[in-house]
Backbone as XML, in Angstrom:
<?xml version="1.0"?>
<chain id="A" units="angstrom">
  <residue number="1" name="MET">
    <atom name="N" x="-16.654" y="-52.466" z="53.204"/>
    <atom name="CA" x="-15.679" y="-53.534" z="53.163"/>
    <atom name="C" x="-15.108" y="-53.812" z="54.553"/>
  </residue>
  <residue number="2" name="ILE">
    <atom name="N" x="-14.956" y="-52.759" z="55.351"/>
    <atom name="CA" x="-14.409" y="-52.932" z="56.693"/>
    <atom name="C" x="-15.392" y="-53.699" z="57.578"/>
  </residue>
  <residue number="3" name="ALA">
    <atom name="N" x="-16.696" y="-53.454" z="57.410"/>
    <atom name="CA" x="-17.692" y="-54.190" z="58.196"/>
    <atom name="C" x="-17.610" y="-55.687" z="57.892"/>
  </residue>
  <residue number="4" name="ALA">
    <atom name="N" x="-17.435" y="-56.029" z="56.637"/>
    <atom name="CA" x="-17.281" y="-57.436" z="56.265"/>
    <atom name="C" x="-16.010" y="-58.010" z="56.874"/>
  </residue>
  <residue number="5" name="CYS">
    <atom name="N" x="-14.968" y="-57.227" z="56.911"/>
    <atom name="CA" x="-13.702" y="-57.657" z="57.503"/>
    <atom name="C" x="-13.890" y="-57.962" z="58.993"/>
  </residue>
  <residue number="6" name="VAL">
    <atom name="N" x="-14.634" y="-57.114" z="59.685"/>
    <atom name="CA" x="-14.895" y="-57.325" z="61.113"/>
    <atom name="C" x="-15.684" y="-58.608" z="61.327"/>
  </residue>
  <residue number="7" name="LEU">
    <atom name="N" x="-16.731" y="-58.804" z="60.543"/>
    <atom name="CA" x="-17.564" y="-59.997" z="60.696"/>
    <atom name="C" x="-16.783" y="-61.283" z="60.402"/>
  </residue>
  <residue number="8" name="VAL">
    <atom name="N" x="-15.955" y="-61.248" z="59.378"/>
    <atom name="CA" x="-15.151" y="-62.425" z="59.036"/>
    <atom name="C" x="-14.117" y="-62.693" z="60.127"/>
  </residue>
  <residue number="9" name="ALA">
    <atom name="N" x="-13.536" y="-61.645" z="60.686"/>
    <atom name="CA" x="-12.559" y="-61.826" z="61.765"/>
    <atom name="C" x="-13.227" y="-62.410" z="63.015"/>
  </residue>
  <residue number="10" name="ILE">
    <atom name="N" x="-14.423" y="-61.947" z="63.335"/>
    <atom name="CA" x="-15.151" y="-62.507" z="64.480"/>
    <atom name="C" x="-15.452" y="-63.980" z="64.238"/>
  </residue>
  <residue number="11" name="ALA">
    <atom name="N" x="-15.891" y="-64.303" z="63.035"/>
    <atom name="CA" x="-16.161" y="-65.700" z="62.700"/>
    <atom name="C" x="-14.887" y="-66.537" z="62.790"/>
  </residue>
  <residue number="12" name="GLY">
    <atom name="N" x="-13.768" y="-65.975" z="62.358"/>
    <atom name="CA" x="-12.501" y="-66.683" z="62.430"/>
    <atom name="C" x="-12.073" y="-66.974" z="63.858"/>
  </residue>
  <residue number="13" name="PHE">
    <atom name="N" x="-12.183" y="-65.975" z="64.734"/>
    <atom name="CA" x="-11.821" y="-66.204" z="66.127"/>
    <atom name="C" x="-12.804" y="-67.147" z="66.810"/>
  </residue>
  <residue number="14" name="ALA">
    <atom name="N" x="-14.072" y="-67.087" z="66.429"/>
    <atom name="CA" x="-15.049" y="-68.031" z="66.990"/>
    <atom name="C" x="-14.705" y="-69.459" z="66.577"/>
  </residue>
  <residue number="15" name="ALA">
    <atom name="N" x="-14.308" y="-69.636" z="65.330"/>
    <atom name="CA" x="-13.918" y="-70.965" z="64.868"/>
    <atom name="C" x="-12.652" y="-71.439" z="65.581"/>
  </residue>
  <residue number="16" name="LEU">
    <atom name="N" x="-11.678" y="-70.557" z="65.755"/>
    <atom name="CA" x="-10.471" y="-70.931" z="66.490"/>
    <atom name="C" x="-10.790" y="-71.267" z="67.944"/>
  </residue>
  <residue number="17" name="CYS">
    <atom name="N" x="-11.744" y="-70.560" z="68.505"/>
    <atom name="CA" x="-12.193" y="-70.848" z="69.868"/>
    <atom name="C" x="-12.758" y="-72.265" z="69.950"/>
  </residue>
  <residue number="18" name="LEU">
    <atom name="N" x="-13.557" y="-72.638" z="68.970"/>
    <atom name="CA" x="-14.131" y="-73.975" z="68.956"/>
    <atom name="C" x="-13.099" y="-75.044" z="68.605"/>
  </residue>
  <residue number="19" name="GLY">
    <atom name="N" x="-11.939" y="-74.638" z="68.180"/>
    <atom name="CA" x="-10.861" y="-75.574" z="67.904"/>
    <atom name="C" x="-10.084" y="-75.971" z="69.151"/>
  </residue>
  <residue number="20" name="MET">
    <atom name="N" x="-10.453" y="-75.423" z="70.290"/>
    <atom name="CA" x="-9.774" y="-75.730" z="71.554"/>
    <atom name="C" x="-10.720" y="-76.529" z="72.443"/>
  </residue>
  <residue number="21" name="ALA">
    <atom name="N" x="-10.227" y="-77.625" z="73.002"/>
    <atom name="CA" x="-11.070" y="-78.542" z="73.771"/>
    <atom name="C" x="-11.754" y="-77.856" z="74.955"/>
  </residue>
  <residue number="22" name="ARG">
    <atom name="N" x="-11.038" y="-77.008" z="75.657"/>
    <atom name="CA" x="-11.630" y="-76.342" z="76.820"/>
    <atom name="C" x="-12.813" y="-75.475" z="76.408"/>
  </residue>
  <residue number="23" name="HIS">
    <atom name="N" x="-12.656" y="-74.740" z="75.345"/>
    <atom name="CA" x="-13.731" y="-73.862" z="74.902"/>
    <atom name="C" x="-14.875" y="-74.650" z="74.291"/>
  </residue>
  <residue number="24" name="GLN">
    <atom name="N" x="-14.581" y="-75.790" z="73.720"/>
    <atom name="CA" x="-15.655" y="-76.641" z="73.213"/>
    <atom name="C" x="-16.575" y="-77.037" z="74.353"/>
  </residue>
  <residue number="25" name="ARG">
    <atom name="N" x="-16.001" y="-77.430" z="75.473"/>
    <atom name="CA" x="-16.818" y="-77.805" z="76.633"/>
    <atom name="C" x="-17.565" y="-76.611" z="77.193"/>
  </residue>
  <residue number="26" name="ASP">
    <atom name="N" x="-16.937" y="-75.433" z="77.171"/>
    <atom name="CA" x="-17.590" y="-74.231" z="77.688"/>
    <atom name="C" x="-18.759" y="-73.790" z="76.822"/>
  </residue>
  <residue number="27" name="VAL">
    <atom name="N" x="-18.576" y="-73.847" z="75.519"/>
    <atom name="CA" x="-19.576" y="-73.306" z="74.591"/>
    <atom name="C" x="-20.599" y="-74.359" z="74.180"/>
  </residue>
  <residue number="28" name="VAL">
    <atom name="N" x="-20.123" y="-75.523" z="73.750"/>
    <atom name="CA" x="-21.011" y="-76.558" z="73.224"/>
    <atom name="C" x="-21.474" y="-77.512" z="74.325"/>
  </residue>
  <residue number="29" name="GLY">
    <atom name="N" x="-20.660" y="-77.684" z="75.352"/>
    <atom name="CA" x="-21.010" y="-78.585" z="76.430"/>
    <atom name="C" x="-20.366" y="-79.952" z="76.323"/>
  </residue>
  <residue number="30" name="LYS">
    <atom name="N" x="-19.620" y="-80.198" z="75.272"/>
    <atom name="CA" x="-18.934" y="-81.477" z="75.086"/>
    <atom name="C" x="-17.736" y="-81.248" z="74.182"/>
  </residue>
  <residue number="31" name="SER">
    <atom name="N" x="-16.858" y="-82.217" z="74.149"/>
    <atom name="CA" x="-15.705" y="-82.149" z="73.256"/>
    <atom name="C" x="-16.115" y="-82.626" z="71.867"/>
  </residue>
  <residue number="32" name="LEU">
    <atom name="N" x="-15.625" y="-81.953" z="70.862"/>
    <atom name="CA" x="-15.920" y="-82.332" z="69.488"/>
    <atom name="C" x="-14.932" y="-83.396" z="69.020"/>
  </residue>
  <residue number="33" name="SER">
    <atom name="N" x="-15.239" y="-84.023" z="67.911"/>
    <atom name="CA" x="-14.344" y="-85.038" z="67.358"/>
    <atom name="C" x="-13.048" y="-84.388" z="66.872"/>
  </residue>
  <residue number="34" name="ARG">
    <atom name="N" x="-12.040" y="-85.216" z="66.652"/>
    <atom name="CA" x="-10.752" y="-84.690" z="66.174"/>
    <atom name="C" x="-10.909" y="-84.020" z="64.819"/>
  </residue>
  <residue number="35" name="ARG">
    <atom name="N" x="-11.745" y="-84.607" z="63.968"/>
    <atom name="CA" x="-11.968" y="-84.032" z="62.641"/>
    <atom name="C" x="-12.654" y="-82.666" z="62.741"/>
  </residue>
  <residue number="36" name="SER">
    <atom name="N" x="-13.657" y="-82.574" z="63.585"/>
    <atom name="CA" x="-14.354" y="-81.297" z="63.768"/>
    <atom name="C" x="-13.436" y="-80.241" z="64.366"/>
  </residue>
  <residue number="37" name="THR">
    <atom name="N" x="-12.586" y="-80.658" z="65.289"/>
    <atom name="CA" x="-11.635" y="-79.736" z="65.897"/>
    <atom name="C" x="-10.653" y="-79.218" z="64.849"/>
  </residue>
  <residue number="38" name="TRP">
    <atom name="N" x="-10.118" y="-80.126" z="64.037"/>
    <atom name="CA" x="-9.190" y="-79.719" z="62.982"/>
    <atom name="C" x="-9.881" y="-78.807" z="61.982"/>
  </residue>
  <residue number="39" name="LEU">
    <atom name="N" x="-11.114" y="-79.126" z="61.621"/>
    <atom name="CA" x="-11.868" y="-78.313" z="60.672"/>
    <atom name="C" x="-12.140" y="-76.916" z="61.236"/>
  </residue>
  <residue number="40" name="ALA">
    <atom name="N" x="-12.437" y="-76.828" z="62.511"/>
    <atom name="CA" x="-12.668" y="-75.525" z="63.149"/>
    <atom name="C" x="-11.389" y="-74.678" z="63.117"/>
  </residue>
  <residue number="41" name="LYS">
    <atom name="N" x="-10.260" y="-75.306" z="63.427"/>
    <atom name="CA" x="-8.988" y="-74.566" z="63.400"/>
    <atom name="C" x="-8.651" y="-74.090" z="61.989"/>
  </residue>
  <residue number="42" name="ALA">
    <atom name="N" x="-8.806" y="-74.966" z="61.010"/>
    <atom name="CA" x="-8.499" y="-74.594" z="59.624"/>
    <atom name="C" x="-9.431" y="-73.491" z="59.143"/>
  </residue>
  <residue number="43" name="THR">
    <atom name="N" x="-10.698" y="-73.597" z="59.485"/>
    <atom name="CA" x="-11.667" y="-72.567" z="59.098"/>
    <atom name="C" x="-11.335" y="-71.233" z="59.746"/>
  </residue>
  <residue number="44" name="GLY">
    <atom name="N" x="-10.935" y="-71.281" z="61.004"/>
    <atom name="CA" x="-10.580" y="-70.048" z="61.713"/>
    <atom name="C" x="-9.406" y="-69.330" z="61.081"/>
  </residue>
  <residue number="45" name="TRP">
    <atom name="N" x="-8.344" y="-70.068" z="60.771"/>
    <atom name="CA" x="-7.175" y="-69.446" z="60.141"/>
    <atom name="C" x="-7.504" y="-68.928" z="58.746"/>
  </residue>
  <residue number="46" name="LEU">
    <atom name="N" x="-8.313" y="-69.668" z="58.019"/>
    <atom name="CA" x="-8.717" y="-69.222" z="56.686"/>
    <atom name="C" x="-9.550" y="-67.946" z="56.770"/>
  </residue>
  <residue number="47" name="ALA">
    <atom name="N" x="-10.429" y="-67.875" z="57.747"/>
    <atom name="CA" x="-11.248" y="-66.673" z="57.917"/>
    <atom name="C" x="-10.393" y="-65.460" z="58.299"/>
  </residue>
  <residue number="48" name="LEU">
    <atom name="N" x="-9.404" y="-65.662" z="59.167"/>
    <atom name="CA" x="-8.530" y="-64.540" z="59.532"/>
    <atom name="C" x="-7.705" y="-64.068" z="58.340"/>
  </residue>
  <residue number="49" name="ALA">
    <atom name="N" x="-7.240" y="-65.001" z="57.537"/>
    <atom name="CA" x="-6.509" y="-64.618" z="56.322"/>
    <atom name="C" x="-7.433" y="-63.881" z="55.358"/>
  </residue>
  <residue number="50" name="SER">
    <atom name="N" x="-8.664" y="-64.327" z="55.259"/>
    <atom name="CA" x="-9.637" y="-63.659" z="54.387"/>
    <atom name="C" x="-9.944" y="-62.255" z="54.876"/>
  </residue>
  <residue number="51" name="SER">
    <atom name="N" x="-10.008" y="-62.085" z="56.195"/>
    <atom name="CA" x="-10.263" y="-60.744" z="56.722"/>
    <atom name="C" x="-9.101" y="-59.806" z="56.405"/>
  </residue>
  <residue number="52" name="PHE">
    <atom name="N" x="-7.881" y="-60.339" z="56.394"/>
    <atom name="CA" x="-6.728" y="-59.524" z="56.008"/>
    <atom name="C" x="-6.849" y="-59.080" z="54.552"/>
  </residue>
  <residue number="53" name="VAL">
    <atom name="N" x="-7.232" y="-59.999" z="53.695"/>
    <atom name="CA" x="-7.414" y="-59.663" z="52.274"/>
    <atom name="C" x="-8.498" y="-58.608" z="52.121"/>
  </residue>
  <residue number="54" name="LEU">
    <atom name="N" x="-9.596" y="-58.754" z="52.830"/>
    <atom name="CA" x="-10.675" y="-57.764" z="52.752"/>
    <atom name="C" x="-10.204" y="-56.378" z="53.207"/>
  </residue>
  <residue number="55" name="ALA">
    <atom name="N" x="-9.402" y="-56.340" z="54.261"/>
    <atom name="CA" x="-8.894" y="-55.055" z="54.748"/>
    <atom name="C" x="-7.961" y="-54.413" z="53.729"/>
  </residue>
  <residue number="56" name="ILE">
    <atom name="N" x="-7.102" y="-55.210" z="53.096"/>
    <atom name="CA" x="-6.170" y="-54.687" z="52.099"/>
    <atom name="C" x="-6.927" y="-54.193" z="50.867"/>
  </residue>
  <residue number="57" name="VAL">
    <atom name="N" x="-7.899" y="-54.972" z="50.426"/>
    <atom name="CA" x="-8.688" y="-54.571" z="49.251"/>
    <atom name="C" x="-9.497" y="-53.312" z="49.547"/>
  </residue>
  <residue number="58" name="GLY">
    <atom name="N" x="-10.027" y="-53.230" z="50.740"/>
    <atom name="CA" x="-10.876" y="-52.088" z="51.093"/>
    <atom name="C" x="-10.133" y="-50.797" z="51.345"/>
  </residue>
  <residue number="59" name="GLU">
    <atom name="N" x="-8.938" y="-50.878" z="51.930"/>
    <atom name="CA" x="-8.244" y="-49.662" z="52.359"/>
    <atom name="C" x="-6.849" y="-49.491" z="51.798"/>
  </residue>
  <residue number="60" name="GLY">
    <atom name="N" x="-6.367" y="-50.426" z="51.010"/>
    <atom name="CA" x="-5.001" y="-50.344" z="50.508"/>
    <atom name="C" x="-4.054" y="-51.067" z="51.448"/>
  </residue>
  <residue number="61" name="ALA">
    <atom name="N" x="-2.832" y="-51.260" z="51.008"/>
    <atom name="CA" x="-1.883" y="-52.090" z="51.749"/>
    <atom name="C" x="-1.501" y="-51.486" z="53.105"/>
  </residue>
  <residue number="62" name="ALA">
    <atom name="N" x="-1.090" y="-50.247" z="53.136"/>
    <atom name="CA" x="-0.589" y="-49.658" z="54.380"/>
    <atom name="C" x="-1.697" y="-49.465" z="55.408"/>
  </residue>
  <residue number="63" name="LEU">
    <atom name="N" x="-2.744" y="-48.769" z="55.028"/>
    <atom name="CA" x="-3.833" y="-48.498" z="55.959"/>
    <atom name="C" x="-4.632" y="-49.759" z="56.260"/>
  </residue>
  <residue number="64" name="GLY">
    <atom name="N" x="-4.775" y="-50.627" z="55.290"/>
    <atom name="CA" x="-5.510" y="-51.872" z="55.499"/>
    <atom name="C" x="-4.861" y="-52.758" z="56.545"/>
  </residue>
  <residue number="65" name="ALA">
    <atom name="N" x="-3.537" y="-52.843" z="56.532"/>
    <atom name="CA" x="-2.824" y="-53.653" z="57.521"/>
    <atom name="C" x="-3.002" y="-53.082" z="58.926"/>
  </residue>
  <residue number="66" name="ILE">
    <atom name="N" x="-2.970" y="-51.766" z="59.031"/>
    <atom name="CA" x="-3.162" y="-51.121" z="60.338"/>
    <atom name="C" x="-4.588" y="-51.333" z="60.823"/>
  </residue>
  <residue number="67" name="TYR">
    <atom name="N" x="-5.569" y="-51.139" z="59.961"/>
    <atom name="CA" x="-6.968" y="-51.384" z="60.322"/>
    <atom name="C" x="-7.165" y="-52.833" z="60.737"/>
  </residue>
  <residue number="68" name="TRP">
    <atom name="N" x="-6.513" y="-53.745" z="60.023"/>
    <atom name="CA" x="-6.689" y="-55.171" z="60.293"/>
    <atom name="C" x="-6.237" y="-55.528" z="61.700"/>
  </residue>
  <residue number="69" name="VAL">
    <atom name="N" x="-5.131" y="-54.950" z="62.151"/>
    <atom name="CA" x="-4.644" y="-55.218" z="63.505"/>
    <atom name="C" x="-5.669" y="-54.729" z="64.534"/>
  </residue>
  <residue number="70" name="GLY">
    <atom name="N" x="-6.229" y="-53.568" z="64.300"/>
    <atom name="CA" x="-7.280" y="-53.062" z="65.187"/>
    <atom name="C" x="-8.532" y="-53.931" z="65.142"/>
  </residue>
  <residue number="71" name="ILE">
    <atom name="N" x="-8.884" y="-54.379" z="63.965"/>
    <atom name="CA" x="-10.052" y="-55.249" z="63.800"/>
    <atom name="C" x="-9.835" y="-56.569" z="64.526"/>
  </residue>
  <residue number="72" name="LEU">
    <atom name="N" x="-8.615" y="-57.117" z="64.454"/>
    <atom name="CA" x="-8.316" y="-58.355" z="65.176"/>
    <atom name="C" x="-8.502" y="-58.174" z="66.676"/>
  </residue>
  <residue number="73" name="THR">
    <atom name="N" x="-8.092" y="-57.026" z="67.190"/>
    <atom name="CA" x="-8.258" y="-56.747" z="68.611"/>
    <atom name="C" x="-9.739" y="-56.710" z="68.971"/>
  </residue>
  <residue number="74" name="LEU">
    <atom name="N" x="-10.522" y="-55.998" z="68.192"/>
    <atom name="CA" x="-11.959" y="-55.901" z="68.426"/>
    <atom name="C" x="-12.627" y="-57.272" z="68.326"/>
  </residue>
  <residue number="75" name="ALA">
    <atom name="N" x="-12.271" y="-58.046" z="67.324"/>
    <atom name="CA" x="-12.873" y="-59.357" z="67.116"/>
    <atom name="C" x="-12.504" y="-60.318" z="68.251"/>
  </residue>
  <residue number="76" name="ALA">
    <atom name="N" x="-11.249" y="-60.316" z="68.663"/>
    <atom name="CA" x="-10.817" y="-61.202" z="69.747"/>
    <atom name="C" x="-11.526" y="-60.852" z="71.052"/>
  </residue>
  <residue number="77" name="LEU">
    <atom name="N" x="-11.669" y="-59.569" z="71.336"/>
    <atom name="CA" x="-12.368" y="-59.139" z="72.539"/>
    <atom name="C" x="-13.833" y="-59.551" z="72.492"/>
  </residue>
  <residue number="78" name="THR">
    <atom name="N" x="-14.454" y="-59.404" z="71.348"/>
    <atom name="CA" x="-15.859" y="-59.793" z="71.186"/>
    <atom name="C" x="-16.046" y="-61.283" z="71.443"/>
  </residue>
  <residue number="79" name="VAL">
    <atom name="N" x="-15.199" y="-62.103" z="70.841"/>
    <atom name="CA" x="-15.313" y="-63.557" z="71.019"/>
    <atom name="C" x="-14.994" y="-63.947" z="72.460"/>
  </residue>
  <residue number="80" name="ALA">
    <atom name="N" x="-14.014" y="-63.321" z="73.073"/>
    <atom name="CA" x="-13.669" y="-63.636" z="74.460"/>
    <atom name="C" x="-14.825" y="-63.313" z="75.402"/>
  </residue>
  <residue number="81" name="LEU">
    <atom name="N" x="-15.460" y="-62.173" z="75.207"/>
    <atom name="CA" x="-16.595" y="-61.804" z="76.055"/>
    <atom name="C" x="-17.776" y="-62.738" z="75.838"/>
  </residue>
  <residue number="82" name="CYS">
    <atom name="N" x="-18.037" y="-63.103" z="74.610"/>
    <atom name="CA" x="-19.142" y="-64.021" z="74.318"/>
    <atom name="C" x="-18.864" y="-65.411" z="74.871"/>
  </residue>
  <residue number="83" name="THR">
    <atom name="N" x="-17.631" y="-65.867" z="74.779"/>
    <atom name="CA" x="-17.263" y="-67.172" z="75.314"/>
    <atom name="C" x="-17.409" y="-67.177" z="76.832"/>
  </residue>
  <residue number="84" name="THR">
    <atom name="N" x="-16.993" y="-66.111" z="77.470"/>
    <atom name="CA" x="-17.130" y="-66.007" z="78.923"/>
    <atom name="C" x="-18.595" y="-66.009" z="79.322"/>
  </residue>
  <residue number="85" name="ALA">
    <atom name="N" x="-19.416" y="-65.278" z="78.605"/>
    <atom name="CA" x="-20.846" y="-65.241" z="78.919"/>
    <atom name="C" x="-21.491" y="-66.604" z="78.729"/>
  </residue>
  <residue number="86" name="LEU">
    <atom name="N" x="-21.118" y="-67.310" z="77.670"/>
    <atom name="CA" x="-21.687" y="-68.633" z="77.422"/>
    <atom name="C" x="-21.228" y="-69.649" z="78.452"/>
  </residue>
  <residue number="87" name="SER">
    <atom name="N" x="-19.981" y="-69.568" z="78.872"/>
    <atom name="CA" x="-19.477" y="-70.540" z="79.865"/>
    <atom name="C" x="-20.110" y="-70.290" z="81.239"/>
  </residue>
  <residue number="88" name="ARG">
    <atom name="N" x="-20.437" y="-69.053" z="81.556"/>
    <atom name="CA" x="-21.073" y="-68.759" z="82.828"/>
    <atom name="C" x="-22.528" y="-69.200" z="82.854"/>
  </residue>
  <residue number="89" name="ARG">
    <atom name="N" x="-23.161" y="-69.261" z="81.690"/>
    <atom name="CA" x="-24.545" y="-69.723" z="81.628"/>
    <atom name="C" x="-24.650" y="-71.209" z="81.893"/>
  </residue>
  <residue number="90" name="ARG">
    <atom name="N" x="-23.597" y="-71.953" z="81.637"/>
    <atom name="CA" x="-23.644" y="-73.422" z="81.803"/>
    <atom name="C" x="-23.425" y="-73.813" z="83.215"/>
  </residue>
</chain>
């Protein structure tokens, strides 16, 4: 369950990354439409909320919340490193 939580959190941060105009240009090479940007942001927040639910279901309320904070750190670092690598390739 924790592995699924990590993957969903990474997907959530990736979607939030694509919800920002600067990162859209870095990753995709162009700015996305307003609708696509809004959809990316909404998807990102929904994925992060889902990862919280997965952590709570998998580990219980107290430990799940603590694991989730650590998972968010790992996921954010992963997306930041991947975004940096992709922007340097362009």
